[in-house]
PDB file of C-alpha atoms and ligand atoms in Angstrom:
ATOM      1  CA  MET A   1      -6.400 -51.229 -20.641  1.00  0.00           C
ATOM      2  CA  VAL A   2      -8.846 -53.758 -22.079  1.00  0.00           C
ATOM      3  CA  ASP A   3     -12.410 -52.704 -21.299  1.00  0.00           C
ATOM      4  CA  SER A   4     -14.235 -55.263 -19.195  1.00  0.00           C
ATOM      5  CA  VAL A   5     -17.708 -56.477 -19.975  1.00  0.00           C
ATOM      6  CA  CYS A   6     -20.630 -55.965 -17.633  1.00  0.00           C
ATOM      7  CA  TYR A   7     -24.233 -57.147 -17.539  1.00  0.00           C
ATOM      8  CA  LEU A   8     -26.953 -54.523 -17.627  1.00  0.00           C
ATOM      9  CA  ASN A   9     -30.655 -55.335 -17.835  1.00  0.00           C
ATOM     10  CA  GLY A  10     -30.377 -58.468 -19.941  1.00  0.00           C
ATOM     11  CA  HIS A  11     -27.307 -57.612 -22.060  1.00  0.00           C
ATOM     12  CA  PHE A  12     -23.549 -58.042 -21.799  1.00  0.00           C
ATOM     13  CA  VAL A  13     -21.959 -54.732 -22.869  1.00  0.00           C
ATOM     14  CA  PRO A  14     -18.541 -53.051 -22.495  1.00  0.00           C
ATOM     15  CA  LEU A  15     -18.414 -51.373 -19.074  1.00  0.00           C
ATOM     16  CA  SER A  16     -17.526 -48.014 -20.651  1.00  0.00           C
ATOM     17  CA  GLU A  17     -20.706 -48.147 -22.751  1.00  0.00           C
ATOM     18  CA  ALA A  18     -23.125 -49.203 -19.980  1.00  0.00           C
ATOM     19  CA  LYS A  19     -25.576 -46.388 -19.207  1.00  0.00           C
ATOM     20  CA  ILE A  20     -28.503 -45.949 -16.855  1.00  0.00           C
ATOM     21  CA  SER A  21     -30.987 -43.114 -16.421  1.00  0.00           C
ATOM     22  CA  VAL A  22     -30.278 -40.299 -13.960  1.00  0.00           C
ATOM     23  CA  LEU A  23     -33.780 -41.045 -12.659  1.00  0.00           C
ATOM     24  CA  ASP A  24     -32.724 -44.507 -11.518  1.00  0.00           C
ATOM     25  CA  ARG A  25     -33.840 -44.753  -7.888  1.00  0.00           C
ATOM     26  CA  GLY A  26     -30.458 -46.239  -7.007  1.00  0.00           C
ATOM     27  CA  PHE A  27     -28.877 -42.924  -8.053  1.00  0.00           C
ATOM     28  CA  ILE A  28     -31.586 -40.642  -6.653  1.00  0.00           C
ATOM     29  CA  PHE A  29     -32.358 -42.366  -3.334  1.00  0.00           C
ATOM     30  CA  GLY A  30     -29.740 -45.103  -2.868  1.00  0.00           C
ATOM     31  CA  ASP A  31     -32.816 -47.305  -3.321  1.00  0.00           C
ATOM     32  CA  ALA A  32     -30.788 -50.399  -4.217  1.00  0.00           C
ATOM     33  CA  VAL A  33     -29.081 -53.460  -2.768  1.00  0.00           C
ATOM     34  CA  TYR A  34     -25.879 -55.209  -3.785  1.00  0.00           C
ATOM     35  CA  GLU A  35     -23.537 -58.144  -3.337  1.00  0.00           C
ATOM     36  CA  VAL A  36     -19.810 -58.669  -3.758  1.00  0.00           C
ATOM     37  CA  ILE A  37     -18.983 -62.261  -4.683  1.00  0.00           C
ATOM     38  CA  PRO A  38     -15.379 -63.482  -4.812  1.00  0.00           C
ATOM     39  CA  VAL A  39     -13.928 -65.792  -7.451  1.00  0.00           C
ATOM     40  CA  PHE A  40     -10.782 -67.641  -6.421  1.00  0.00           C
ATOM     41  CA  ASP A  41      -8.698 -69.540  -8.980  1.00  0.00           C
ATOM     42  CA  GLY A  42     -11.564 -69.264 -11.455  1.00  0.00           C
ATOM     43  CA  SER A  43     -14.212 -70.751  -9.101  1.00  0.00           C
ATOM     44  CA  VAL A  44     -16.929 -68.671  -7.557  1.00  0.00           C
ATOM     45  CA  PHE A  45     -16.891 -68.930  -3.756  1.00  0.00           C
ATOM     46  CA  ARG A  46     -20.035 -69.289  -1.608  1.00  0.00           C
ATOM     47  CA  LEU A  47     -22.340 -68.249  -4.470  1.00  0.00           C
ATOM     48  CA  PRO A  48     -25.536 -69.747  -2.957  1.00  0.00           C
ATOM     49  CA  GLU A  49     -24.890 -67.864   0.292  1.00  0.00           C
ATOM     50  CA  HIS A  50     -24.402 -64.568  -1.560  1.00  0.00           C
ATOM     51  CA  LEU A  51     -27.503 -65.081  -3.702  1.00  0.00           C
ATOM     52  CA  LYS A  52     -29.520 -66.015  -0.638  1.00  0.00           C
ATOM     53  CA  ARG A  53     -28.418 -62.802   1.080  1.00  0.00           C
ATOM     54  CA  LEU A  54     -29.243 -60.826  -2.078  1.00  0.00           C
ATOM     55  CA  ARG A  55     -32.752 -62.259  -1.920  1.00  0.00           C
ATOM     56  CA  THR A  56     -32.998 -61.399   1.784  1.00  0.00           C
ATOM     57  CA  SER A  57     -31.915 -57.793   1.104  1.00  0.00           C
ATOM     58  CA  LEU A  58     -34.362 -57.496  -1.819  1.00  0.00           C
ATOM     59  CA  ALA A  59     -37.212 -58.885   0.275  1.00  0.00           C
ATOM     60  CA  ALA A  60     -36.426 -56.538   3.188  1.00  0.00           C
ATOM     61  CA  ALA A  61     -36.407 -53.559   0.785  1.00  0.00           C
ATOM     62  CA  ALA A  62     -39.562 -54.858  -0.967  1.00  0.00           C
ATOM     63  CA  ILE A  63     -37.795 -54.802  -4.340  1.00  0.00           C
ATOM     64  CA  PRO A  64     -39.086 -57.707  -6.441  1.00  0.00           C
ATOM     65  CA  ASP A  65     -36.370 -60.250  -7.246  1.00  0.00           C
ATOM     66  CA  PRO A  66     -36.031 -59.760 -11.016  1.00  0.00           C
ATOM     67  CA  LEU A  67     -34.399 -63.144 -11.751  1.00  0.00           C
ATOM     68  CA  SER A  68     -34.663 -66.794 -10.819  1.00  0.00           C
ATOM     69  CA  MET A  69     -31.868 -68.447  -8.826  1.00  0.00           C
ATOM     70  CA  HIS A  70     -30.944 -70.336 -11.994  1.00  0.00           C
ATOM     71  CA  SER A  71     -30.674 -67.102 -14.025  1.00  0.00           C
ATOM     72  CA  TRP A  72     -28.559 -65.412 -11.366  1.00  0.00           C
ATOM     73  CA  THR A  73     -26.209 -68.398 -11.323  1.00  0.00           C
ATOM     74  CA  THR A  74     -26.000 -68.473 -15.131  1.00  0.00           C
ATOM     75  CA  ILE A  75     -25.279 -64.737 -15.468  1.00  0.00           C
ATOM     76  CA  VAL A  76     -22.585 -64.833 -12.765  1.00  0.00           C
ATOM     77  CA  GLY A  77     -21.004 -67.861 -14.497  1.00  0.00           C
ATOM     78  CA  GLU A  78     -21.069 -66.153 -17.917  1.00  0.00           C
ATOM     79  CA  LEU A  79     -19.566 -62.971 -16.516  1.00  0.00           C
ATOM     80  CA  ILE A  80     -16.719 -64.911 -14.896  1.00  0.00           C
ATOM     81  CA  GLY A  81     -16.101 -66.697 -18.205  1.00  0.00           C
ATOM     82  CA  LEU A  82     -15.857 -63.370 -20.047  1.00  0.00           C
ATOM     83  CA  HIS A  83     -12.944 -62.270 -17.845  1.00  0.00           C
ATOM     84  CA  ARG A  84      -9.593 -63.963 -17.838  1.00  0.00           C
ATOM     85  CA  GLY A  85      -8.557 -63.249 -14.261  1.00  0.00           C
ATOM     86  CA  HIS A  86      -8.508 -66.233 -11.947  1.00  0.00           C
ATOM     87  CA  ASP A  87      -9.288 -64.034  -8.972  1.00  0.00           C
ATOM     88  CA  GLN A  88     -12.241 -61.748  -9.547  1.00  0.00           C
ATOM     89  CA  MET A  89     -14.809 -59.837  -7.596  1.00  0.00           C
ATOM     90  CA  ILE A  90     -18.325 -59.989  -9.010  1.00  0.00           C
ATOM     91  CA  TYR A  91     -20.337 -56.910  -8.067  1.00  0.00           C
ATOM     92  CA  VAL A  92     -24.125 -57.313  -8.299  1.00  0.00           C
ATOM     93  CA  GLN A  93     -26.524 -54.404  -7.879  1.00  0.00           C
ATOM     94  CA  VAL A  94     -30.299 -54.310  -8.119  1.00  0.00           C
ATOM     95  CA  SER A  95     -32.028 -50.967  -7.825  1.00  0.00           C
ATOM     96  CA  ARG A  96     -35.778 -50.479  -7.658  1.00  0.00           C
ATOM     97  CA  GLY A  97     -35.597 -49.024 -11.161  1.00  0.00           C
ATOM     98  CA  VAL A  98     -36.284 -45.824 -13.081  1.00  0.00           C
ATOM     99  CA  ALA A  99     -39.253 -43.607 -12.183  1.00  0.00           C
ATOM    100  CA  ALA A 100     -40.203 -39.950 -11.677  1.00  0.00           C
ATOM    101  CA  ARG A 101     -38.695 -38.815  -8.383  1.00  0.00           C
ATOM    102  CA  ASP A 102     -41.068 -39.680  -5.544  1.00  0.00           C
ATOM    103  CA  HIS A 103     -40.216 -41.345  -2.254  1.00  0.00           C
ATOM    104  CA  MET A 104     -43.184 -43.667  -2.702  1.00  0.00           C
ATOM    105  CA  PRO A 105     -42.264 -46.126  -5.464  1.00  0.00           C
ATOM    106  CA  ARG A 106     -44.771 -46.923  -8.189  1.00  0.00           C
ATOM    107  CA  PRO A 107     -45.727 -50.618  -8.148  1.00  0.00           C
ATOM    108  CA  ASP A 108     -44.946 -51.123 -11.862  1.00  0.00           C
ATOM    109  CA  VAL A 109     -41.309 -49.910 -11.739  1.00  0.00           C
ATOM    110  CA  LYS A 110     -38.889 -52.462 -13.211  1.00  0.00           C
ATOM    111  CA  PRO A 111     -35.686 -53.175 -11.276  1.00  0.00           C
ATOM    112  CA  THR A 112     -32.321 -52.258 -12.808  1.00  0.00           C
ATOM    113  CA  VAL A 113     -29.912 -55.215 -12.764  1.00  0.00           C
ATOM    114  CA  PHE A 114     -26.187 -54.577 -13.048  1.00  0.00           C
ATOM    115  CA  LEU A 115     -23.216 -56.922 -12.634  1.00  0.00           C
ATOM    116  CA  MET A 116     -19.524 -56.279 -13.251  1.00  0.00           C
ATOM    117  CA  SER A 117     -16.250 -58.085 -12.653  1.00  0.00           C
ATOM    118  CA  SER A 118     -13.069 -56.517 -11.251  1.00  0.00           C
ATOM    119  CA  PRO A 119      -9.695 -58.108 -10.600  1.00  0.00           C
ATOM    120  CA  LEU A 120      -9.414 -59.237  -6.983  1.00  0.00           C
ATOM    121  CA  THR A 121      -5.636 -59.524  -6.726  1.00  0.00           C
ATOM    122  CA  TRP A 122      -4.977 -55.950  -5.627  1.00  0.00           C
ATOM    123  CA  LEU A 123      -7.286 -56.404  -2.652  1.00  0.00           C
ATOM    124  CA  ARG A 124      -6.193 -59.835  -1.464  1.00  0.00           C
ATOM    125  CA  HIS A 125      -3.701 -59.848   1.341  1.00  0.00           C
ATOM    126  CA  SER A 126      -3.507 -60.724   4.988  1.00  0.00           C
ATOM    127  CA  ASP A 127      -1.233 -57.830   5.822  1.00  0.00           C
ATOM    128  CA  PRO A 128      -2.037 -56.562   9.295  1.00  0.00           C
ATOM    129  CA  ILE A 129      -3.951 -53.315   9.441  1.00  0.00           C
ATOM    130  CA  THR A 130      -4.587 -50.571  11.976  1.00  0.00           C
ATOM    131  CA  VAL A 131      -8.122 -49.385  12.761  1.00  0.00           C
ATOM    132  CA  VAL A 132      -9.908 -46.625  14.599  1.00  0.00           C
ATOM    133  CA  THR A 133     -13.166 -46.838  16.524  1.00  0.00           C
ATOM    134  CA  THR A 134     -16.102 -44.500  16.095  1.00  0.00           C
ATOM    135  CA  GLU A 135     -19.706 -44.296  17.253  1.00  0.00           C
ATOM    136  CA  ASP A 136     -21.949 -46.283  14.905  1.00  0.00           C
ATOM    137  CA  PHE A 137     -23.916 -43.480  13.290  1.00  0.00           C
ATOM    138  CA  ARG A 138     -25.419 -45.676  10.546  1.00  0.00           C
ATOM    139  CA  TRP A 139     -29.114 -46.507  10.339  1.00  0.00           C
ATOM    140  CA  GLY A 140     -30.959 -49.318  12.150  1.00  0.00           C
ATOM    141  CA  ARG A 141     -31.057 -51.905   9.314  1.00  0.00           C
ATOM    142  CA  CYS A 142     -27.407 -52.675   8.693  1.00  0.00           C
ATOM    143  CA  ASP A 143     -28.448 -56.283   7.914  1.00  0.00           C
ATOM    144  CA  ILE A 144     -29.717 -55.035   4.526  1.00  0.00           C
ATOM    145  CA  LYS A 145     -26.822 -54.803   2.086  1.00  0.00           C
ATOM    146  CA  THR A 146     -27.862 -51.473   0.627  1.00  0.00           C
ATOM    147  CA  THR A 147     -25.846 -49.205  -1.668  1.00  0.00           C
ATOM    148  CA  SER A 148     -26.676 -46.278   0.680  1.00  0.00           C
ATOM    149  CA  LEU A 149     -23.134 -46.330   2.060  1.00  0.00           C
ATOM    150  CA  LEU A 150     -22.415 -42.671   2.864  1.00  0.00           C
ATOM    151  CA  ALA A 151     -21.754 -43.427   6.546  1.00  0.00           C
ATOM    152  CA  SER A 152     -19.273 -46.163   5.596  1.00  0.00           C
ATOM    153  CA  VAL A 153     -17.553 -43.902   3.081  1.00  0.00           C
ATOM    154  CA  MET A 154     -17.262 -41.131   5.695  1.00  0.00           C
ATOM    155  CA  SER A 155     -15.901 -43.632   8.211  1.00  0.00           C
ATOM    156  CA  ARG A 156     -13.263 -44.932   5.805  1.00  0.00           C
ATOM    157  CA  MET A 157     -12.200 -41.329   5.104  1.00  0.00           C
ATOM    158  CA  HIS A 158     -12.080 -40.644   8.844  1.00  0.00           C
ATOM    159  CA  ALA A 159      -9.863 -43.729   9.342  1.00  0.00           C
ATOM    160  CA  ALA A 160      -7.579 -42.680   6.475  1.00  0.00           C
ATOM    161  CA  ARG A 161      -7.170 -39.188   7.935  1.00  0.00           C
ATOM    162  CA  LEU A 162      -5.912 -40.870  11.119  1.00  0.00           C
ATOM    163  CA  GLY A 163      -3.542 -43.114   9.140  1.00  0.00           C
ATOM    164  CA  SER A 164      -5.682 -46.263   9.533  1.00  0.00           C
ATOM    165  CA  GLN A 165      -7.319 -48.565   7.031  1.00  0.00           C
ATOM    166  CA  GLU A 166     -10.676 -49.350   8.635  1.00  0.00           C
ATOM    167  CA  THR A 167     -13.172 -48.175  11.250  1.00  0.00           C
ATOM    168  CA  ILE A 168     -14.774 -50.407  13.869  1.00  0.00           C
ATOM    169  CA  PHE A 169     -18.211 -49.121  14.897  1.00  0.00           C
ATOM    170  CA  ILE A 170     -19.357 -48.959  18.515  1.00  0.00           C
ATOM    171  CA  ARG A 171     -23.071 -48.683  19.350  1.00  0.00           C
ATOM    172  CA  SER A 172     -24.055 -48.047  22.975  1.00  0.00           C
ATOM    173  CA  GLY A 173     -20.701 -49.360  24.179  1.00  0.00           C
ATOM    174  CA  LEU A 174     -20.852 -52.543  22.068  1.00  0.00           C
ATOM    175  CA  VAL A 175     -18.916 -53.477  18.935  1.00  0.00           C
ATOM    176  CA  THR A 176     -21.169 -53.868  15.896  1.00  0.00           C
ATOM    177  CA  GLU A 177     -18.902 -54.360  12.859  1.00  0.00           C
ATOM    178  CA  ALA A 178     -16.417 -52.480  10.710  1.00  0.00           C
ATOM    179  CA  ALA A 179     -17.252 -50.185   7.770  1.00  0.00           C
ATOM    180  CA  ALA A 180     -16.924 -53.066   5.276  1.00  0.00           C
ATOM    181  CA  SER A 181     -16.146 -56.161   7.359  1.00  0.00           C
ATOM    182  CA  ASN A 182     -17.155 -58.180  10.428  1.00  0.00           C
ATOM    183  CA  VAL A 183     -15.170 -58.255  13.673  1.00  0.00           C
ATOM    184  CA  PHE A 184     -13.722 -61.186  15.650  1.00  0.00           C
ATOM    185  CA  ILE A 185     -11.779 -60.957  18.912  1.00  0.00           C
ATOM    186  CA  ALA A 186      -9.799 -63.537  20.889  1.00  0.00           C
ATOM    187  CA  LYS A 187      -9.124 -63.316  24.624  1.00  0.00           C
ATOM    188  CA  SER A 188      -7.543 -66.062  26.739  1.00  0.00           C
ATOM    189  CA  GLY A 189      -8.216 -68.632  23.994  1.00  0.00           C
ATOM    190  CA  VAL A 190     -11.893 -67.692  23.534  1.00  0.00           C
ATOM    191  CA  VAL A 191     -12.992 -66.349  20.134  1.00  0.00           C
ATOM    192  CA  LYS A 192     -16.026 -64.066  19.940  1.00  0.00           C
ATOM    193  CA  THR A 193     -17.968 -62.235  17.251  1.00  0.00           C
ATOM    194  CA  PRO A 194     -21.084 -60.097  17.730  1.00  0.00           C
ATOM    195  CA  PRO A 195     -24.392 -61.980  17.279  1.00  0.00           C
ATOM    196  CA  LEU A 196     -26.484 -61.456  14.139  1.00  0.00           C
ATOM    197  CA  SER A 197     -29.006 -58.632  14.440  1.00  0.00           C
ATOM    198  CA  HIS A 198     -30.349 -55.681  12.464  1.00  0.00           C
ATOM    199  CA  GLN A 199     -27.189 -53.828  13.498  1.00  0.00           C
ATOM    200  CA  ILE A 200     -24.715 -55.851  11.456  1.00  0.00           C
ATOM    201  CA  LEU A 201     -24.455 -57.459   8.048  1.00  0.00           C
ATOM    202  CA  ALA A 202     -24.627 -61.258   8.162  1.00  0.00           C
ATOM    203  CA  GLY A 203     -21.197 -61.579   6.554  1.00  0.00           C
ATOM    204  CA  VAL A 204     -20.764 -64.644   4.383  1.00  0.00           C
ATOM    205  CA  THR A 205     -17.155 -64.939   5.581  1.00  0.00           C
ATOM    206  CA  ARG A 206     -18.199 -64.425   9.225  1.00  0.00           C
ATOM    207  CA  ASN A 207     -20.859 -67.112   8.937  1.00  0.00           C
ATOM    208  CA  LEU A 208     -18.435 -69.486   7.233  1.00  0.00           C
ATOM    209  CA  LEU A 209     -15.921 -69.104  10.079  1.00  0.00           C
ATOM    210  CA  VAL A 210     -18.624 -69.715  12.695  1.00  0.00           C
ATOM    211  CA  GLU A 211     -19.615 -72.850  10.749  1.00  0.00           C
ATOM    212  CA  LEU A 212     -16.038 -74.093  10.248  1.00  0.00           C
ATOM    213  CA  LEU A 213     -15.081 -73.585  13.879  1.00  0.00           C
ATOM    214  CA  ASP A 214     -18.253 -75.148  15.279  1.00  0.00           C
ATOM    215  CA  GLY A 215     -17.212 -77.957  17.631  1.00  0.00           C
ATOM    216  CA  THR A 216     -13.473 -77.270  17.194  1.00  0.00           C
ATOM    217  CA  ASP A 217     -11.027 -75.646  19.549  1.00  0.00           C
ATOM    218  CA  PRO A 218     -11.392 -72.694  19.415  1.00  0.00           C
ATOM    219  CA  SER A 219     -15.060 -72.454  18.539  1.00  0.00           C
ATOM    220  CA  VAL A 220     -16.667 -69.045  18.116  1.00  0.00           C
ATOM    221  CA  ARG A 221     -19.045 -67.560  20.647  1.00  0.00           C
ATOM    222  CA  GLU A 222     -21.619 -65.283  19.023  1.00  0.00           C
ATOM    223  CA  GLU A 223     -21.867 -62.858  21.922  1.00  0.00           C
ATOM    224  CA  PRO A 224     -21.934 -59.087  22.443  1.00  0.00           C
ATOM    225  CA  ILE A 225     -18.445 -57.553  22.640  1.00  0.00           C
ATOM    226  CA  SER A 226     -17.935 -54.407  24.692  1.00  0.00           C
ATOM    227  CA  GLN A 227     -15.568 -51.659  23.598  1.00  0.00           C
ATOM    228  CA  ILE A 228     -13.401 -52.506  26.620  1.00  0.00           C
ATOM    229  CA  GLU A 229     -13.219 -56.169  25.540  1.00  0.00           C
ATOM    230  CA  LEU A 230     -12.232 -55.019  22.062  1.00  0.00           C
ATOM    231  CA  THR A 231      -9.396 -52.825  23.257  1.00  0.00           C
ATOM    232  CA  SER A 232      -8.130 -55.389  25.780  1.00  0.00           C
ATOM    233  CA  ALA A 233      -8.350 -58.385  23.400  1.00  0.00           C
ATOM    234  CA  ASP A 234      -5.291 -60.565  22.720  1.00  0.00           C
ATOM    235  CA  GLU A 235      -6.184 -60.671  19.042  1.00  0.00           C
ATOM    236  CA  VAL A 236      -8.626 -58.928  16.709  1.00  0.00           C
ATOM    237  CA  TRP A 237      -9.331 -59.705  13.070  1.00  0.00           C
ATOM    238  CA  LEU A 238     -11.771 -58.630  10.385  1.00  0.00           C
ATOM    239  CA  THR A 239     -13.510 -60.722   7.749  1.00  0.00           C
ATOM    240  CA  SER A 240     -14.995 -59.963   4.347  1.00  0.00           C
ATOM    241  CA  SER A 241     -15.391 -61.705   1.000  1.00  0.00           C
ATOM    242  CA  SER A 242     -12.877 -59.530  -0.805  1.00  0.00           C
ATOM    243  CA  ARG A 243     -10.212 -59.277   1.902  1.00  0.00           C
ATOM    244  CA  GLU A 244     -10.917 -62.605   3.582  1.00  0.00           C
ATOM    245  CA  LEU A 245      -9.275 -62.593   7.074  1.00  0.00           C
ATOM    246  CA  VAL A 246      -7.215 -59.564   8.078  1.00  0.00           C
ATOM    247  CA  PRO A 247      -5.446 -59.182  11.439  1.00  0.00           C
ATOM    248  CA  VAL A 248      -5.791 -55.880  13.300  1.00  0.00           C
ATOM    249  CA  ILE A 249      -2.598 -54.879  15.135  1.00  0.00           C
ATOM    250  CA  ARG A 250      -3.477 -51.399  16.434  1.00  0.00           C
ATOM    251  CA  ILE A 251      -6.756 -49.862  17.574  1.00  0.00           C
ATOM    252  CA  ASP A 252      -6.899 -46.105  18.099  1.00  0.00           C
ATOM    253  CA  GLY A 253      -3.089 -46.046  18.120  1.00  0.00           C
ATOM    254  CA  LYS A 254      -2.699 -48.742  20.823  1.00  0.00           C
ATOM    255  CA  PRO A 255      -1.261 -52.194  20.028  1.00  0.00           C
ATOM    256  CA  VAL A 256      -3.553 -55.229  20.056  1.00  0.00           C
ATOM    257  CA  GLY A 257      -1.858 -57.930  22.178  1.00  0.00           C
ATOM    258  CA  ASP A 258       1.814 -57.957  21.254  1.00  0.00           C
ATOM    259  CA  GLY A 259       1.145 -55.977  18.063  1.00  0.00           C
ATOM    260  CA  LEU A 260       1.459 -58.927  15.655  1.00  0.00           C
ATOM    261  CA  ALA A 261      -0.970 -61.324  13.965  1.00  0.00           C
ATOM    262  CA  GLY A 262      -1.595 -63.831  16.775  1.00  0.00           C
ATOM    263  CA  PRO A 263      -1.614 -67.651  16.965  1.00  0.00           C
ATOM    264  CA  LEU A 264      -5.408 -67.980  16.975  1.00  0.00           C
ATOM    265  CA  PHE A 265      -5.666 -65.819  13.882  1.00  0.00           C
ATOM    266  CA  GLN A 266      -3.076 -68.052  12.177  1.00  0.00           C
ATOM    267  CA  ARG A 267      -4.995 -71.184  13.196  1.00  0.00           C
ATOM    268  CA  VAL A 268      -8.371 -69.880  12.048  1.00  0.00           C
ATOM    269  CA  LYS A 269      -6.843 -68.578   8.808  1.00  0.00           C
ATOM    270  CA  SER A 270      -5.319 -71.988   8.048  1.00  0.00           C
ATOM    271  CA  ILE A 271      -8.701 -73.698   8.701  1.00  0.00           C
ATOM    272  CA  TYR A 272     -10.317 -71.225   6.299  1.00  0.00           C
ATOM    273  CA  GLU A 273      -7.601 -71.725   3.665  1.00  0.00           C
ATOM    274  CA  PHE A 274      -7.898 -75.497   3.973  1.00  0.00           C
ATOM    275  CA  TYR A 275     -11.642 -75.276   3.392  1.00  0.00           C
ATOM    276  CA  LYS A 276     -11.190 -72.920   0.460  1.00  0.00           C
ATOM    277  CA  ASN A 277      -8.546 -75.035  -1.233  1.00  0.00           C
ATOM    278  CA  SER A 278     -10.161 -78.410  -0.629  1.00  0.00           C
ATOM    279  CA  ARG A 279     -13.787 -77.781  -1.489  1.00  0.00           C
ATOM    280  CA  GLY A 280     -14.439 -74.094  -1.234  1.00  0.00           C
ATOM    281  CA  GLY A 281     -14.638 -73.253  -4.930  1.00  0.00           C
ATOM    282  CA  GLU A 282     -18.241 -73.946  -5.816  1.00  0.00           C
ATOM    283  CA  THR A 283     -19.806 -73.476  -9.190  1.00  0.00           C
ATOM    284  CA  GLU A 284     -23.413 -73.391  -8.041  1.00  0.00           C
TER     285      GLU A 284
HETATM  286  C1  PLP B   1     -20.769 -53.508   6.593  1.00  0.00           C
HETATM  287  C2  PLP B   1     -20.188 -54.826   6.207  1.00  0.00           C
HETATM  288  N1  PLP B   1     -20.060 -55.778   7.139  1.00  0.00           N
HETATM  289  C3  PLP B   1     -19.536 -56.986   6.847  1.00  0.00           C
HETATM  290  C4  PLP B   1     -19.077 -57.277   5.559  1.00  0.00           C
HETATM  291  C5  PLP B   1     -18.491 -58.620   5.260  1.00  0.00           C
HETATM  292  O1  PLP B   1     -19.414 -59.416   4.570  1.00  0.00           O
HETATM  293  P1  PLP B   1     -18.959 -60.580   3.591  1.00  0.00           P
HETATM  294  O2  PLP B   1     -18.104 -61.515   4.390  1.00  0.00           O
HETATM  295  O3  PLP B   1     -20.231 -61.213   3.164  1.00  0.00           O
HETATM  296  O4  PLP B   1     -18.209 -59.952   2.460  1.00  0.00           O
HETATM  297  C6  PLP B   1     -19.204 -56.306   4.549  1.00  0.00           C
HETATM  298  C7  PLP B   1     -18.750 -56.597   3.187  1.00  0.00           C
HETATM  299  O5  PLP B   1     -18.812 -55.797   2.311  1.00  0.00           O
HETATM  300  C8  PLP B   1     -19.775 -55.055   4.885  1.00  0.00           C
HETATM  301  O6  PLP B   1     -19.900 -54.081   3.950  1.00  0.00           O
END
């Protein structure tokens, strides 16, 4: 296998040779934020939105943004160019940096910047999936895209043990999101997704769908969704940058609607695909 090239603190180096200190606060505390940016047919998709969210996560965590918007864009572009795959996933991580272990960060610590590219093909599919529900036991700032993902890892393992691919979280009887995706439901022709709050990540794919469907039929209502609405929905689908739109056909072992990807999913998916193919691949 040809070693891929990554970016670490100002240099492009083979991934197998990239090293960081064990004292990096990302390793010690999960004191880091990240982004996953898709590249379709060689063009980066929704880059400004991902970089904006990176900045929002950094600001919320009070980690200084180590690079200008122009530098971020240039590095992402160079990394894509160094890899031949037309469909890639650019992973970006910024940790607070390396320092003696202390919860209170020193003000002079320099952030660690890491980017890598992986092939996206193995992840891309719209094959229906089955999910389980579980109480949302994550913290109260799920809008920050932090690398502290133990709860999501545990939830994915829980889903796998039950023969499912994803977990949908329920907090106080309401749907928040899934372990690594946002949730949409359709009932009697009405499409809903939970409103933005500290309890969910502002998914770039979620926000794009809300934008694309604004003023169309169906449009999306950003409204709370109860667990009962979820389990009695005609259709349910999940969205994320790497998997795009994925229909859910069983929840906790029970079929969603007639147990197939539904007509609204197909419609919304074709609107998304049209956008992506006509003008979705942006370079800046
Ligand atoms: C918890 C969570 N929610 C939602 C999403 C979807 O966000 P996006 O569409 O920006 O990939 C992700 C993606 O990784 C996620 O981890």
